[in-house]
Coordinates of C-alpha atoms and ligand atoms in Angstrom, one line a residue:
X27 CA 0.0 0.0 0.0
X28 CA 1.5 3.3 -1.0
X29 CA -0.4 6.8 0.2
X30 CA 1.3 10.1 -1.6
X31 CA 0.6 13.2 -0.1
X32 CA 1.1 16.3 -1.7
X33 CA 0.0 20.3 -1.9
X34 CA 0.2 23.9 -2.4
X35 CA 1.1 23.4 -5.6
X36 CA -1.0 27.2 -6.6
X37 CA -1.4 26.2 -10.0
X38 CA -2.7 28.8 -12.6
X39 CA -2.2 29.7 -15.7
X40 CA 0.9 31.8 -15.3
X41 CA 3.0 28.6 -14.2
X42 CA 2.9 26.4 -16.7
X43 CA 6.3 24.7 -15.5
X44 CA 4.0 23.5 -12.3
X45 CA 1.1 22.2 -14.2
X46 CA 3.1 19.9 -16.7
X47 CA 5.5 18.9 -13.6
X48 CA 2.3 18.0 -11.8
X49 CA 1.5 16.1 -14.9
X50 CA 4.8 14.0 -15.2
X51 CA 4.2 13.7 -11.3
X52 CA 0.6 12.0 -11.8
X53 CA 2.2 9.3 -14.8
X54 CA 5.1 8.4 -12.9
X55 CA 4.7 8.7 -9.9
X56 CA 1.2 8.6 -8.7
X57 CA 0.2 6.7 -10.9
X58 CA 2.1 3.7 -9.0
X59 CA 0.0 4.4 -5.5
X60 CA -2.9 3.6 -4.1
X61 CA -3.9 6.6 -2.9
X62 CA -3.1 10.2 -3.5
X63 CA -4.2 13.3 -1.0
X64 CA -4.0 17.0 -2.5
X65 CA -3.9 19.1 0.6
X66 CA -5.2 22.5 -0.1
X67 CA -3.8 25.7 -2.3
X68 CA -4.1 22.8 -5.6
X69 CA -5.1 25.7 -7.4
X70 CA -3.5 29.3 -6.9
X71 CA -7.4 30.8 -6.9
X72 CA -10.4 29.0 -6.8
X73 CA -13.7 31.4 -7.9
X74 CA -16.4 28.6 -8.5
X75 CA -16.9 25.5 -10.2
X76 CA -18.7 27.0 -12.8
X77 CA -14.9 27.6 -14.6
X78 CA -16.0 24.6 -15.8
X79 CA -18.9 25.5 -18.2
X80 CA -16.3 28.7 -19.7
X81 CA -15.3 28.5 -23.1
X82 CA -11.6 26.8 -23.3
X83 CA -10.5 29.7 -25.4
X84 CA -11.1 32.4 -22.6
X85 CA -8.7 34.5 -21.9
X86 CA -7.4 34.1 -18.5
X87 CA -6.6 30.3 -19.6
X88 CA -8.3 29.1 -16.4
X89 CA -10.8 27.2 -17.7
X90 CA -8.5 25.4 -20.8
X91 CA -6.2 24.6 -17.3
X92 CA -8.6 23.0 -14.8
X93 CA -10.3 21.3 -17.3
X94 CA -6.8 19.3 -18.3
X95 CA -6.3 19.3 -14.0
X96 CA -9.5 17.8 -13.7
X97 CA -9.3 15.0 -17.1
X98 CA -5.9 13.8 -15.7
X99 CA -6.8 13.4 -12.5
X100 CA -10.3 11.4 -13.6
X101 CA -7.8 9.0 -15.3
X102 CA -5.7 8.8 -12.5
X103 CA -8.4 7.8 -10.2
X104 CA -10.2 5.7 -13.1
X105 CA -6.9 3.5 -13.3
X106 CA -6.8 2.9 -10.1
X107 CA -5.5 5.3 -7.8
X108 CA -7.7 7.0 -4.9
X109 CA -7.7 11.1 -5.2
X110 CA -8.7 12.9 -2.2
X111 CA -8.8 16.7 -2.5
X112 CA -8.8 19.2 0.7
X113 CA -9.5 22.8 0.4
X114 CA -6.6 24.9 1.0
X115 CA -7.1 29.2 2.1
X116 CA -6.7 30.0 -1.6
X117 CA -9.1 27.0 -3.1
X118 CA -11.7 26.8 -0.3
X119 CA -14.4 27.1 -3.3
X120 CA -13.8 24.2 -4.8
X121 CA -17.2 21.8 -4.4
X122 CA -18.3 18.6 -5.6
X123 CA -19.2 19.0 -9.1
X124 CA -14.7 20.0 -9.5
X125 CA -14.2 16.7 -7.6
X126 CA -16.5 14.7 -9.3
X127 CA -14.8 16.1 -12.5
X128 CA -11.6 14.5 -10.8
X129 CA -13.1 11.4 -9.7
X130 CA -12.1 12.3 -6.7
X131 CA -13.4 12.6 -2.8
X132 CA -13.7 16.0 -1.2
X133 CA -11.4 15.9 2.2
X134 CA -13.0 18.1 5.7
X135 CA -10.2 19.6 7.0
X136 CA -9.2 17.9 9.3
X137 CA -9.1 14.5 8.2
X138 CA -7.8 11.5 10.2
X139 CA -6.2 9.0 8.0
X140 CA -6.1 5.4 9.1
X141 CA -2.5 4.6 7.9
X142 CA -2.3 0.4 8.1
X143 CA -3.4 1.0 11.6
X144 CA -1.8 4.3 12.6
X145 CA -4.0 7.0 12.6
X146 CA -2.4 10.4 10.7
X147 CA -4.1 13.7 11.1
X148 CA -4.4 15.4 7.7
X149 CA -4.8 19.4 7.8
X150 CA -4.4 22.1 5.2
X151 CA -2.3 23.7 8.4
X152 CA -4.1 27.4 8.0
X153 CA -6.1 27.0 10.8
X154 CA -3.1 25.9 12.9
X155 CA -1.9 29.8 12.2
X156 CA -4.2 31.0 15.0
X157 CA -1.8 34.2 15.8
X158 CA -2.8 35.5 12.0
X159 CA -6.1 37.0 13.7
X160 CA -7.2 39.0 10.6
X161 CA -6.8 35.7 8.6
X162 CA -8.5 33.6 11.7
X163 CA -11.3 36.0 10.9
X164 CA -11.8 36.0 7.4
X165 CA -11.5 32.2 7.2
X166 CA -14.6 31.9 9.6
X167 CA -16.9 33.9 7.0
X168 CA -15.2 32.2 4.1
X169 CA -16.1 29.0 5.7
X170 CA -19.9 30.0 6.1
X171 CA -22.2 28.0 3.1
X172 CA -24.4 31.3 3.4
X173 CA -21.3 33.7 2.8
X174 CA -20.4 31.1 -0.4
X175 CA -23.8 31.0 -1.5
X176 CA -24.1 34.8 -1.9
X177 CA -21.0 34.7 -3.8
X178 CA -21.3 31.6 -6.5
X179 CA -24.3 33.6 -6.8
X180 CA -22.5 36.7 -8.5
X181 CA -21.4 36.5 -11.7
X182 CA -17.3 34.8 -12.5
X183 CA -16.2 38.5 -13.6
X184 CA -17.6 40.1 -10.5
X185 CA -16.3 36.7 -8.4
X186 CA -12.9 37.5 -10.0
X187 CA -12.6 41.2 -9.2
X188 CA -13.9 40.2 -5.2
X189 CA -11.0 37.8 -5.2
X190 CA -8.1 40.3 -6.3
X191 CA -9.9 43.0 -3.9
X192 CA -9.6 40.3 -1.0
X193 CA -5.9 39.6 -2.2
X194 CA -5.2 43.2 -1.9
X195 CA -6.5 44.2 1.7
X196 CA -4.7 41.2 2.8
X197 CA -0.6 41.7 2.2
X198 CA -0.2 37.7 3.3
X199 CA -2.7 36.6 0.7
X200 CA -0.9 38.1 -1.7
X201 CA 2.0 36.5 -1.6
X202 CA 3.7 33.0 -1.6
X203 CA 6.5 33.8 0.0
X204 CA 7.0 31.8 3.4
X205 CA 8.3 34.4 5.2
X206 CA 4.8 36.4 4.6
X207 CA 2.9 33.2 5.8
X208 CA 2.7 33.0 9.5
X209 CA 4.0 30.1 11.0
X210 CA 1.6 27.3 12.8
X211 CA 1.1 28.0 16.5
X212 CA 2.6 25.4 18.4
X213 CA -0.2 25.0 21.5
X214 CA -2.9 24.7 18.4
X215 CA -0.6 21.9 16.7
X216 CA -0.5 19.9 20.1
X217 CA -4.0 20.5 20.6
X218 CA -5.1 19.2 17.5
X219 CA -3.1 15.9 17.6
X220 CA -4.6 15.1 21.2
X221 CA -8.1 15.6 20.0
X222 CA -8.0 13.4 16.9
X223 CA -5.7 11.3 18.8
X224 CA -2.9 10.9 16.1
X225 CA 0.9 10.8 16.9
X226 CA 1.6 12.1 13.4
X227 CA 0.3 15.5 11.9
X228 CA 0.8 16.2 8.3
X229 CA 0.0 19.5 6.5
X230 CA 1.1 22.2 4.0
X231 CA 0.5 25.5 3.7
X232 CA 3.2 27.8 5.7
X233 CA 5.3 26.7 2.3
X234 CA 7.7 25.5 5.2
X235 CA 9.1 22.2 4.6
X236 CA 10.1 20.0 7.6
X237 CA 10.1 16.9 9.9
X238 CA 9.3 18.2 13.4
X239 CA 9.8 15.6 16.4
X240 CA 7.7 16.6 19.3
X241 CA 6.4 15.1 22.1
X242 CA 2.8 14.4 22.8
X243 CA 1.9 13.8 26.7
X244 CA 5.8 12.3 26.8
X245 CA 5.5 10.4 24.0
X246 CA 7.3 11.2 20.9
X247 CA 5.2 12.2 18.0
X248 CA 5.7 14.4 14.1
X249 CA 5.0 16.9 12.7
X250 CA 5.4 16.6 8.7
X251 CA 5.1 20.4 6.9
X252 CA 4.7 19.6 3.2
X253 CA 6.6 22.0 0.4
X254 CA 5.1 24.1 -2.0
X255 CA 5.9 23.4 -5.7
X256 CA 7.7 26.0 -7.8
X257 CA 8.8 25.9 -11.6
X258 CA 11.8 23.5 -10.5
X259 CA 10.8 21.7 -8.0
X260 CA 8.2 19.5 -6.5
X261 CA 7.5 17.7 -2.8
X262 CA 5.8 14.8 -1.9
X263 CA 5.5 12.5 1.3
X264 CA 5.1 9.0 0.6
X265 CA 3.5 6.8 3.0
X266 CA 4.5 2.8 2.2
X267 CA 3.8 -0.3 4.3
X268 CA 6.6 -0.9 6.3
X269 CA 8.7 1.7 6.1
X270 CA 8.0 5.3 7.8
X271 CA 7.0 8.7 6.2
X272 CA 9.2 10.1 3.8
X273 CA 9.1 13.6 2.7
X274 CA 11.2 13.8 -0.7
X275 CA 12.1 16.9 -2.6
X276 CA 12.8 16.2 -7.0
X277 CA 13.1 18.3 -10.3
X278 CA 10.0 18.6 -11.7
X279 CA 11.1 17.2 -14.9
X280 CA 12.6 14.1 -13.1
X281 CA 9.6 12.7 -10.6
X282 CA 10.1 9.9 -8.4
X283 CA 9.3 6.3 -9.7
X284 CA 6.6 5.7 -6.9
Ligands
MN551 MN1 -2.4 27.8 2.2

């Protein structure tokens, strides 16, 4: 059995270096596993499902590129690979009808992952950033089916200018860079753990990749902070029987073999 765990890969149209390294990533090297979890920030913006019905020729490119997202990842899952998708702070509009699309199972954040036995929290890891209380904020309205409601019901052009407005209050949101994303509060990371019960924590988000060894209640427990993709260079974590976690770093252009 062999779990592969990636995210914030923020495609989009204006890295097209990602999108075809996350393509070599699905035929090599997903395409060996059992399962394969996309953590959040998949996409660098998410306005609606309703991308879907656009034109392929528009001209942001959006539609041509989650329409090739979505076909490859529909034969992915049709050949035999599970694809679980979790909404990330940037893609938290992403609904059924995209995952369908995908063939693929819509994640609540948090999950808890029953690993051969070993239970593994899964988390996009934004709400771990409690300290960010403007975000904290935000992400409760965002999170509210009414709040989405009144916005799938405006039209993609005014859904569009709403998300560059939000992008601009917010000076984090606008940027990638890890120093700009706040870091995961410690107390929330323990607390999270002891609730679900899980000795090992994986997320993505703070674009801060790590193996962190804490202890739980004296016992020794990990945290596992997945990478964020750029042009160059993509991160995984692959989970096989046997052997433990292993987060990997590779050239986009060179994926792993499983
Ligand atoms: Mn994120």
């Amino acid at each position: 059995m062999t779990t592969l765990l990636i995210s914030d890969l923020h495609l989009h149209p204006g890295a097209p270096a990602i999108t075809e390294g996350f393509f070599a990533y699905l035929e090599q090297t997903a395409s060996q596993a059992d399962a394969l979890y996309i953590l959040g920030d998949f996409f660098e913006a998410w306005v609606g499902d309703d991308i879907l019905d656009l034109p392929e020729a528009e001209p942001t490119g959006s539609a041509a590129l989650v329409k090739r997202v979505a076909a490859a990842l529909h034969a992915l899952s049709r050949a035999g690979t599970a694809v679980y998708l979790m909404h990330g702070n940037r893609d938290f509009l992403i609904g059924k009808r995209f995952a369908e699309a995908c063939g693929a199972t819509l994640l609540d954040d948090p999950t808890l992952l029953d690993n051969d036995g070993e239970p593994i929290l899964l988390m996009h890891g934004d709400s771990l950033c409690t300290r960010d209380e403007a975000y904290m904020a935000f992400r409760q309205k965002a999170r509210d089916p009414q709040w989405q409601a009144q916005i799938l019901a405006m039209s993609i052009p005014e859904r569009l200018a709403l998300a560059k407005q939000i992008r601009e209050q917010s000076g984090d949101a606008n940027s990638n860079k890890a120093e700009d994303i706040m870091d995961v509060t410690p107390e929330e990371v323990v607390e999270a753990m002891k609730t679900h019960g899980a000795a090992l924590l994986i997320h993505g988000h703070t674009h801060r990749p790590a193996i962190h060894d804490l202890a739980l209640e004296d016992q020794p427990a990990m945290r596992i902070v997945l990478g964020d993709w750029q042009p160059d260079q993509g991160w995984d974590i692959c989970l096989d029987a046997g052997t433990g976690p292993e987060l990997r770093d590779f050239p986009l252009d060179a994926p792993p073999g499983a």
